[in-house]
XYZ file of N, CA, C and O in Angstrom:
740
model
N 55.831 177.221 48.266
C 55.414 177.339 49.641
C 55.879 176.107 50.414
O 55.737 174.979 49.975
N 56.452 176.323 51.597
C 56.976 175.235 52.420
C 55.837 174.419 53.020
O 54.790 174.949 53.371
N 56.080 173.133 53.130
C 55.115 172.244 53.760
C 55.290 172.319 55.275
O 56.400 172.210 55.787
N 54.201 172.485 55.974
C 54.239 172.509 57.430
C 54.062 171.077 57.923
O 53.109 170.400 57.539
N 54.990 170.639 58.748
C 54.919 169.281 59.276
C 54.491 169.318 60.738
O 54.846 170.223 61.487
N 53.764 168.296 61.130
C 53.401 168.144 62.535
C 54.686 167.836 63.297
O 55.419 166.916 62.936
N 54.973 168.593 64.330
C 56.231 168.368 65.068
C 56.309 166.964 65.667
O 55.301 166.376 66.069
N 57.525 166.460 65.742
C 57.798 165.150 66.317
C 57.192 165.050 67.722
O 56.587 164.038 68.082
N 57.360 166.099 68.512
C 56.842 166.105 69.873
C 55.334 165.940 69.935
O 54.807 165.371 70.906
N 54.633 166.417 68.930
C 53.172 166.255 68.901
C 52.789 164.793 68.721
O 51.834 164.316 69.335
N 53.537 164.081 67.887
C 53.281 162.653 67.691
C 53.549 161.894 68.998
O 52.771 161.013 69.386
N 54.636 162.256 69.668
C 54.990 161.585 70.924
C 53.931 161.868 71.987
O 53.465 160.950 72.672
N 53.544 163.131 72.122
C 52.528 163.497 73.121
C 51.205 162.793 72.834
O 50.541 162.291 73.747
N 50.819 162.732 71.581
C 49.571 162.056 71.223
C 49.690 160.556 71.446
O 48.736 159.899 71.879
N 50.864 159.999 71.180
C 51.095 158.585 71.463
C 50.985 158.290 72.957
O 50.385 157.291 73.356
N 51.529 159.168 73.779
C 51.426 158.997 75.233
C 49.980 159.125 75.702
O 49.542 158.394 76.587
N 49.226 160.031 75.091
C 47.810 160.163 75.438
C 47.065 158.893 75.084
O 46.266 158.369 75.863
N 47.344 158.350 73.893
C 46.694 157.109 73.463
C 47.079 155.952 74.386
O 46.231 155.141 74.763
N 48.349 155.888 74.768
C 48.807 154.855 75.699
C 48.062 154.978 77.020
O 47.553 153.990 77.550
N 47.981 156.184 77.545
C 47.302 156.431 78.819
C 45.833 156.023 78.749
O 45.305 155.389 79.646
N 45.173 156.376 77.648
C 43.734 156.158 77.541
C 43.336 154.757 77.091
O 42.250 154.288 77.433
N 44.220 154.079 76.332
C 43.807 152.798 75.778
C 44.843 151.699 75.787
O 44.618 150.630 75.215
N 45.999 151.961 76.398
C 47.048 150.952 76.414
C 47.870 150.985 75.137
O 47.566 151.720 74.195
N 48.907 150.177 75.106
C 49.836 150.196 73.979
C 49.142 149.817 72.663
O 49.521 150.293 71.587
N 48.086 149.012 72.754
C 47.357 148.620 71.542
C 46.691 149.819 70.870
O 46.422 149.799 69.663
N 46.409 150.861 71.627
C 45.746 152.064 71.089
C 46.725 152.992 70.385
O 46.298 153.955 69.740
N 48.012 152.711 70.500
C 49.017 153.550 69.842
C 49.173 153.040 68.415
O 50.006 152.190 68.120
N 48.303 153.570 67.555
C 48.288 153.185 66.148
C 48.431 154.435 65.297
O 47.773 155.450 65.560
N 49.273 154.356 64.311
C 49.616 155.523 63.496
C 48.372 156.173 62.909
O 48.222 157.401 62.942
N 47.459 155.373 62.387
C 46.257 155.933 61.762
C 45.442 156.746 62.770
O 44.946 157.835 62.472
N 45.292 156.178 63.972
C 44.505 156.856 65.000
C 45.200 158.118 65.498
O 44.536 159.127 65.781
N 46.513 158.072 65.619
C 47.261 159.260 66.046
C 47.136 160.369 65.009
O 46.917 161.540 65.359
N 47.272 160.006 63.743
C 47.142 160.996 62.667
C 45.752 161.615 62.685
O 45.610 162.841 62.569
N 44.754 160.798 62.860
C 43.380 161.288 62.921
C 43.206 162.254 64.100
O 42.620 163.324 63.950
N 43.729 161.890 65.253
C 43.616 162.750 66.439
C 44.356 164.069 66.238
O 43.924 165.118 66.740
N 45.457 164.027 65.506
C 46.232 165.243 65.240
C 45.679 166.037 64.059
O 46.115 167.162 63.817
N 44.742 165.443 63.317
C 44.158 166.121 62.171
C 45.103 166.215 60.978
O 45.079 167.194 60.227
N 45.932 165.181 60.832
C 46.897 165.159 59.733
C 46.837 163.796 59.049
O 46.129 162.899 59.491
N 47.630 163.648 58.001
C 47.691 162.358 57.315
C 48.793 161.502 57.930
O 49.699 162.015 58.582
N 48.723 160.225 57.684
C 49.734 159.285 58.168
C 51.115 159.586 57.617
O 52.124 159.307 58.265
N 51.161 160.117 56.414
C 52.441 160.378 55.752
C 53.386 161.232 56.578
O 54.601 161.026 56.566
N 52.839 162.192 57.316
C 53.671 163.065 58.140
C 54.410 162.324 59.239
O 55.484 162.744 59.679
N 53.842 161.228 59.666
C 54.463 160.412 60.703
C 55.843 159.948 60.251
O 56.807 159.963 61.017
N 55.947 159.560 58.979
C 57.179 158.958 58.477
C 58.295 159.975 58.235
O 59.425 159.591 57.949
N 57.998 161.258 58.365
C 59.059 162.260 58.350
C 59.889 162.168 59.622
O 61.055 162.560 59.659
N 59.282 161.673 60.685
C 59.933 161.657 61.992
C 60.309 160.263 62.489
O 61.240 160.135 63.291
N 59.581 159.245 62.070
C 59.763 157.905 62.630
C 59.852 156.880 61.514
O 59.145 156.979 60.517
N 60.684 155.863 61.732
C 60.799 154.799 60.730
C 59.624 153.836 60.806
O 59.366 153.092 59.867
N 58.911 153.848 61.915
C 57.764 152.974 62.092
C 57.233 153.094 63.513
O 57.715 153.889 64.322
N 56.247 152.295 63.805
C 55.582 152.346 65.114
C 56.549 152.064 66.257
O 56.502 152.714 67.308
N 57.453 151.092 66.076
C 58.397 150.751 67.140
C 59.279 151.944 67.508
O 59.568 152.171 68.684
N 59.687 152.717 66.518
C 60.497 153.914 66.793
C 59.704 154.922 67.621
O 60.244 155.539 68.546
N 58.427 155.087 67.300
C 57.577 155.973 68.094
C 57.455 155.455 69.522
O 57.587 156.223 70.479
N 57.215 154.159 69.683
C 57.077 153.581 71.024
C 58.343 153.818 71.852
O 58.269 154.163 73.035
N 59.506 153.663 71.240
C 60.772 153.914 71.946
C 60.884 155.379 72.358
O 61.275 155.685 73.485
N 60.525 156.276 71.450
C 60.588 157.704 71.773
C 59.573 158.080 72.850
O 59.837 158.952 73.681
N 58.424 157.431 72.843
C 57.435 157.665 73.904
C 57.990 157.242 75.260
O 57.853 157.972 76.250
N 58.623 156.068 75.288
C 59.218 155.609 76.545
C 60.347 156.531 76.999
O 60.484 156.815 78.189
N 61.138 157.026 76.043
C 62.191 157.987 76.383
C 61.582 159.245 77.005
O 62.078 159.745 78.018
N 60.527 159.749 76.400
C 59.875 160.965 76.910
C 59.277 160.713 78.288
O 59.417 161.545 79.194
N 58.607 159.577 78.455
C 58.036 159.228 79.763
C 59.140 159.148 80.809
O 59.026 159.709 81.900
N 60.227 158.457 80.484
C 61.321 158.291 81.441
C 61.925 159.638 81.834
O 62.151 159.896 83.019
N 62.182 160.493 80.856
C 62.702 161.838 81.167
C 61.749 162.596 82.065
O 62.146 163.249 83.020
N 60.467 162.496 81.756
C 59.451 163.255 82.477
C 59.322 162.817 83.924
O 59.214 163.654 84.817
N 59.322 161.511 84.175
C 59.075 161.016 85.532
C 60.347 160.884 86.357
O 60.270 160.549 87.541
N 61.498 161.135 85.750
C 62.737 161.091 86.525
C 63.438 162.439 86.420
O 63.282 163.295 87.286
N 64.190 162.640 85.363
C 65.035 163.826 85.238
C 64.248 165.120 85.398
O 64.607 165.974 86.217
N 63.176 165.291 84.634
C 62.417 166.549 84.701
C 61.780 166.757 86.066
O 61.806 167.870 86.607
N 61.234 165.704 86.632
C 60.600 165.822 87.944
C 61.635 166.150 89.025
O 61.429 167.060 89.839
N 62.750 165.460 89.015
C 63.802 165.725 89.998
C 64.326 167.153 89.843
O 64.536 167.863 90.834
N 64.522 167.592 88.605
C 64.990 168.964 88.378
C 64.007 169.985 88.922
O 64.406 170.989 89.520
N 62.718 169.750 88.728
C 61.697 170.669 89.263
C 61.742 170.706 90.789
O 61.627 171.759 91.394
N 61.875 169.545 91.400
C 61.930 169.480 92.861
C 63.168 170.204 93.371
O 63.092 171.027 94.292
N 64.305 169.929 92.766
C 65.557 170.513 93.229
C 65.639 172.014 92.946
O 66.234 172.754 93.731
N 65.024 172.461 91.887
C 65.087 173.885 91.523
C 64.469 174.783 92.580
O 64.890 175.934 92.748
N 63.496 174.269 93.310
C 62.844 175.067 94.337
C 63.652 175.197 95.612
O 63.327 176.010 96.478
N 64.718 174.408 95.733
C 65.571 174.483 96.906
C 64.871 174.039 98.179
O 63.834 173.400 98.153
N 65.476 174.411 99.298
C 64.935 174.066 100.603
C 65.567 172.814 101.163
O 66.350 172.134 100.502
N 65.210 172.523 102.411
C 65.732 171.318 103.047
C 65.035 170.084 102.461
O 64.144 170.202 101.626
N 65.450 168.904 102.916
C 64.927 167.679 102.308
C 63.428 167.511 102.535
O 62.730 167.014 101.654
N 62.912 167.930 103.673
C 61.467 167.826 103.910
C 60.702 168.753 102.961
O 59.644 168.374 102.439
N 61.230 169.935 102.737
C 60.601 170.868 101.797
C 60.609 170.280 100.394
O 59.613 170.350 99.678
N 61.713 169.677 100.005
C 61.796 169.059 98.677
C 60.858 167.857 98.575
O 60.231 167.647 97.529
N 60.740 167.077 99.653
C 59.781 165.960 99.627
C 58.351 166.474 99.482
O 57.572 165.915 98.699
N 57.992 167.522 100.197
C 56.647 168.092 100.045
C 56.417 168.551 98.604
O 55.340 168.338 98.041
N 57.437 169.181 98.019
C 57.325 169.634 96.627
C 57.166 168.430 95.698
O 56.357 168.448 94.768
N 57.928 167.382 95.947
C 57.810 166.161 95.148
C 56.406 165.587 95.255
O 55.788 165.246 94.240
N 55.873 165.495 96.483
C 54.518 164.981 96.675
C 53.519 165.820 95.888
O 52.624 165.295 95.231
N 53.671 167.120 95.973
C 52.740 168.030 95.302
C 52.820 167.893 93.782
O 51.798 167.802 93.106
N 54.032 167.893 93.247
C 54.201 167.762 91.796
C 53.709 166.413 91.295
O 53.053 166.332 90.255
N 54.022 165.357 92.017
C 53.595 164.021 91.603
C 52.071 163.911 91.625
O 51.474 163.284 90.744
N 51.440 164.543 92.609
C 49.974 164.486 92.712
C 49.298 165.321 91.641
O 48.275 164.931 91.094
N 49.878 166.467 91.325
C 49.225 167.388 90.399
C 49.631 167.151 88.948
O 48.890 167.487 88.033
N 50.838 166.606 88.738
C 51.345 166.469 87.379
C 51.681 167.806 86.765
O 51.915 167.912 85.567
N 51.732 168.846 87.579
C 51.945 170.215 87.121
C 53.214 170.347 86.284
O 54.312 170.090 86.757
N 53.035 170.735 85.047
C 54.163 170.984 84.168
C 54.823 169.738 83.618
O 55.860 169.799 82.984
N 54.225 168.571 83.851
C 54.806 167.333 83.348
C 54.011 166.841 82.145
O 52.816 167.090 82.037
N 54.691 166.154 81.258
C 54.062 165.604 80.058
C 53.159 164.428 80.409
O 52.127 164.220 79.799
N 53.556 163.655 81.414
C 52.822 162.433 81.764
C 52.233 162.550 83.162
O 52.533 163.470 83.905
N 51.402 161.589 83.527
C 50.772 161.591 84.844
C 50.703 160.159 85.364
O 51.213 159.234 84.727
N 50.064 159.977 86.498
C 49.975 158.644 87.115
C 49.261 157.658 86.195
O 49.573 156.470 86.178
N 48.340 158.134 85.379
C 47.618 157.229 84.476
C 48.546 156.727 83.361
O 48.460 155.568 82.960
N 49.431 157.590 82.879
C 50.423 157.157 81.894
C 51.362 156.150 82.545
O 51.705 155.129 81.943
N 51.775 156.447 83.766
C 52.636 155.540 84.506
C 51.980 154.164 84.652
O 52.622 153.137 84.445
N 50.706 154.152 84.967
C 49.970 152.887 85.095
C 49.920 152.149 83.765
O 50.047 150.916 83.726
N 49.758 152.880 82.683
C 49.723 152.253 81.357
C 51.079 151.642 81.016
O 51.145 150.553 80.429
N 52.162 152.322 81.380
C 53.494 151.762 81.154
C 53.667 150.493 81.996
O 54.204 149.489 81.526
N 53.186 150.519 83.234
C 53.270 149.333 84.102
C 52.496 148.158 83.489
O 52.961 147.018 83.511
N 51.329 148.429 82.945
C 50.542 147.382 82.308
C 51.279 146.832 81.081
O 51.349 145.617 80.878
N 51.834 147.719 80.274
C 52.598 147.335 79.096
C 53.797 146.477 79.506
O 54.113 145.472 78.860
N 54.458 146.840 80.598
C 55.647 146.125 81.066
C 55.335 144.682 81.456
O 56.221 143.815 81.398
N 54.093 144.415 81.819
C 53.721 143.033 82.170
C 53.805 142.107 80.971
O 53.944 140.893 81.116
N 53.730 142.663 79.771
C 53.712 141.854 78.554
C 54.950 142.025 77.678
O 55.075 141.340 76.662
N 55.830 142.967 78.030
C 56.989 143.254 77.193
C 58.236 143.329 78.074
O 58.380 144.280 78.850
N 59.131 142.349 77.955
C 60.318 142.324 78.818
C 61.207 143.565 78.698
O 61.791 143.994 79.682
N 61.318 144.139 77.514
C 62.149 145.338 77.351
C 61.533 146.520 78.101
O 62.254 147.312 78.725
N 60.233 146.640 78.060
C 59.553 147.713 78.798
C 59.658 147.443 80.299
O 59.869 148.367 81.092
N 59.567 146.179 80.688
C 59.708 145.819 82.102
C 61.090 146.208 82.615
O 61.223 146.722 83.733
N 62.115 145.986 81.820
C 63.473 146.361 82.230
C 63.602 147.878 82.359
O 64.209 148.383 83.291
N 63.015 148.601 81.441
C 63.059 150.064 81.521
C 62.311 150.544 82.760
O 62.773 151.428 83.467
N 61.156 149.974 83.017
C 60.377 150.344 84.201
C 61.187 150.071 85.471
O 61.200 150.891 86.392
N 61.869 148.951 85.509
C 62.707 148.619 86.671
C 63.776 149.696 86.866
O 64.015 150.170 87.984
N 64.422 150.105 85.774
C 65.449 151.150 85.847
C 64.860 152.464 86.350
O 65.429 153.116 87.227
N 63.710 152.839 85.841
C 63.055 154.081 86.251
C 62.644 154.004 87.720
O 62.892 154.941 88.496
N 62.023 152.912 88.118
C 61.612 152.770 89.512
C 62.821 152.795 90.447
O 62.766 153.391 91.530
N 63.921 152.167 90.044
C 65.132 152.203 90.865
C 65.684 153.620 90.978
O 66.130 154.034 92.051
N 65.620 154.361 89.901
C 66.087 155.756 89.969
C 65.182 156.577 90.889
O 65.659 157.396 91.680
N 63.882 156.370 90.792
C 62.949 157.062 91.674
C 63.223 156.709 93.134
O 63.258 157.579 94.010
N 63.412 155.427 93.412
C 63.681 154.995 94.785
C 65.012 155.552 95.283
O 65.122 155.951 96.449
N 66.015 155.598 94.428
C 67.306 156.173 94.835
C 67.139 157.638 95.225
O 67.740 158.095 96.203
N 66.332 158.367 94.474
C 66.092 159.775 94.804
C 65.345 159.886 96.139
O 65.713 160.696 96.995
N 64.327 159.069 96.322
C 63.607 159.077 97.599
C 64.550 158.712 98.749
O 64.497 159.331 99.823
N 65.408 157.729 98.555
C 66.364 157.352 99.606
C 67.256 158.526 99.980
O 67.551 158.747 101.160
N 67.694 159.253 98.968
C 68.544 160.411 99.230
C 67.798 161.447 100.069
O 68.352 161.995 101.022
N 66.536 161.705 99.707
C 65.761 162.703 100.445
C 65.438 162.225 101.862
O 65.712 162.931 102.843
N 64.850 161.045 101.983
C 64.505 160.539 103.316
C 65.766 160.327 104.162
O 65.746 160.532 105.373
N 66.848 159.933 103.523
C 68.105 159.754 104.234
C 68.666 161.047 104.796
O 69.523 161.031 105.683
N 68.164 162.174 104.306
C 68.597 163.466 104.807
C 68.118 163.766 106.216
O 68.640 164.676 106.871
N 67.109 163.028 106.693
C 66.659 163.243 108.073
C 66.402 161.937 108.834
O 66.066 161.977 110.011
N 66.575 160.815 108.195
C 66.444 159.516 108.868
C 67.816 158.846 108.854
O 68.363 158.605 107.778
N 68.329 158.545 110.025
C 69.647 157.921 110.108
C 69.588 156.402 109.909
O 70.552 155.796 109.459
N 68.451 155.804 110.219
C 68.304 154.350 110.158
C 67.986 153.915 108.725
O 66.928 154.256 108.181
N 68.879 153.137 108.070
C 68.636 152.707 106.694
C 67.355 151.890 106.527
O 66.709 151.958 105.480
N 66.984 151.125 107.553
C 65.732 150.359 107.475
C 64.537 151.311 107.444
O 63.584 151.095 106.682
N 64.587 152.334 108.266
C 63.503 153.328 108.294
C 63.418 154.080 106.966
O 62.326 154.341 106.461
N 64.557 154.405 106.392
C 64.584 155.072 105.079
C 63.908 154.188 104.046
O 63.058 154.652 103.279
N 64.263 152.902 104.034
C 63.693 151.984 103.040
C 62.182 151.841 103.223
O 61.426 151.827 102.245
N 61.737 151.755 104.459
C 60.301 151.643 104.730
C 59.575 152.898 104.244
O 58.547 152.804 103.558
N 60.096 154.068 104.585
C 59.434 155.309 104.174
C 59.398 155.444 102.652
O 58.387 155.850 102.090
N 60.505 155.116 102.005
C 60.552 155.202 100.541
C 59.539 154.256 99.902
O 58.814 154.638 98.983
N 59.504 153.030 100.402
C 58.588 152.035 99.845
C 57.142 152.433 100.081
O 56.308 152.344 99.171
N 56.834 152.888 101.286
C 55.466 153.349 101.568
C 55.090 154.530 100.681
O 54.001 154.561 100.104
N 55.975 155.484 100.576
C 55.715 156.671 99.754
C 55.420 156.272 98.309
O 54.418 156.688 97.718
N 56.297 155.466 97.740
C 56.158 155.066 96.342
C 54.911 154.214 96.137
O 54.158 154.387 95.182
N 54.664 153.294 97.049
C 53.503 152.413 96.950
C 52.202 153.197 97.058
O 51.250 152.936 96.314
N 52.159 154.150 97.971
C 50.958 154.994 98.103
C 50.727 155.767 96.814
O 49.606 155.859 96.316
N 51.787 156.323 96.240
C 51.634 157.101 95.015
C 51.071 156.234 93.879
O 50.150 156.640 93.177
N 51.592 155.034 93.734
C 51.139 154.149 92.652
C 49.746 153.589 92.935
O 48.884 153.573 92.077
N 49.516 153.136 94.162
C 48.286 152.419 94.472
C 47.096 153.274 94.863
O 45.950 152.815 94.779
N 47.335 154.505 95.268
C 46.246 155.330 95.778
C 45.107 155.514 94.773
O 43.941 155.484 95.131
N 45.438 155.650 93.512
C 44.393 155.867 92.505
C 43.515 154.626 92.302
O 42.437 154.703 91.747
N 43.995 153.474 92.774
C 43.230 152.239 92.631
C 42.209 152.041 93.743
O 41.334 151.188 93.626
N 42.344 152.813 94.806
C 41.446 152.655 95.954
C 40.110 153.338 95.719
O 40.050 154.436 95.181
N 39.060 152.673 96.143
C 37.719 153.261 96.108
C 37.084 153.066 97.472
O 36.045 152.429 97.601
N 37.754 153.608 98.478
C 37.308 153.406 99.852
C 36.838 154.722 100.465
O 37.210 155.797 100.026
N 36.011 154.577 101.480
C 35.645 155.715 102.311
C 36.709 155.815 103.394
O 37.227 154.810 103.871
N 37.021 157.018 103.781
C 38.082 157.247 104.756
C 37.529 157.747 106.090
O 38.090 158.644 106.700
N 36.423 157.169 106.546
C 35.889 157.529 107.846
C 35.576 159.008 107.989
O 35.903 159.609 109.004
N 34.966 159.582 106.983
C 34.606 160.996 107.042
C 35.701 161.935 106.555
O 35.495 163.148 106.495
N 36.854 161.414 106.197
C 37.942 162.240 105.670
C 37.938 162.147 104.144
O 37.601 161.124 103.584
N 38.379 163.212 103.536
C 38.538 163.171 102.082
C 39.844 162.450 101.751
O 40.725 162.300 102.606
N 39.968 162.028 100.509
C 41.211 161.384 100.066
C 42.378 162.355 100.231
O 43.480 161.943 100.629
N 42.157 163.628 99.959
C 43.213 164.632 100.121
C 43.643 164.755 101.580
O 44.837 164.894 101.875
N 42.683 164.689 102.485
C 43.021 164.752 103.915
C 43.852 163.542 104.332
O 44.815 163.671 105.100
N 43.496 162.389 103.829
C 44.254 161.177 104.160
C 45.664 161.279 103.579
O 46.648 160.912 104.243
N 45.795 161.790 102.356
C 47.127 161.964 101.775
C 47.961 162.925 102.616
O 49.165 162.701 102.815
N 47.348 163.964 103.127
C 48.062 164.903 104.001
C 48.527 164.195 105.276
O 49.654 164.404 105.738
N 47.681 163.353 105.850
C 48.070 162.586 107.039
C 49.250 161.649 106.735
O 50.185 161.519 107.536
N 49.194 161.009 105.577
C 50.281 160.115 105.170
C 51.581 160.904 105.029
O 52.634 160.485 105.519
N 51.504 162.051 104.381
C 52.700 162.877 104.203
C 53.284 163.307 105.548
O 54.499 163.231 105.756
N 52.414 163.739 106.457
C 52.901 164.143 107.776
C 53.604 162.980 108.477
O 54.642 163.158 109.111
N 53.034 161.793 108.370
C 53.629 160.621 109.003
C 54.992 160.312 108.376
O 55.967 160.034 109.082
N 55.069 160.368 107.069
C 56.331 160.060 106.388
C 57.421 161.094 106.670
O 58.603 160.763 106.676
N 57.020 162.332 106.897
C 57.989 163.411 107.061
C 58.433 163.650 108.492
O 59.268 164.513 108.744
N 57.873 162.924 109.448
C 58.323 163.178 110.827
C 59.558 162.416 111.180
O 60.037 161.566 110.538
């Protein structure tokens, strides 16, 4: 009878969950195996060690927050404002993505202590900004205005979850809608 192995993708997904919930220190083979309901031995069918898993997790995160997200936005078609609205919606909901803003925050925290992760984060953020520049540049002729809108958009996406403010009788969703309208005009 053939031995059933836990798929490589399951280890990566569980590693990303552990990273999101507890930081890079929580990505431990024993804990991942326990969460998956398997033994540690299965891990070594796919990875040479923890560092290999961490690299594959970063690869998966990078694909998810750049290539996969951009492909989803572009697949729906429409003009640049329509694509920006779709991007805002997908980024807010995490719909169909492996990672979310909390995973992104965990990678940012990890990058503060690991220069290689910091370099990868810089590359990913630059790719995200380049995509935003392309979209905003589709209806803004002024390069300074494009840069401001891109920076505001990206900063709001990253920082919004950190806010614990009242919005003068508005919900956070209503304020996000106001921000989107302002950015898209």
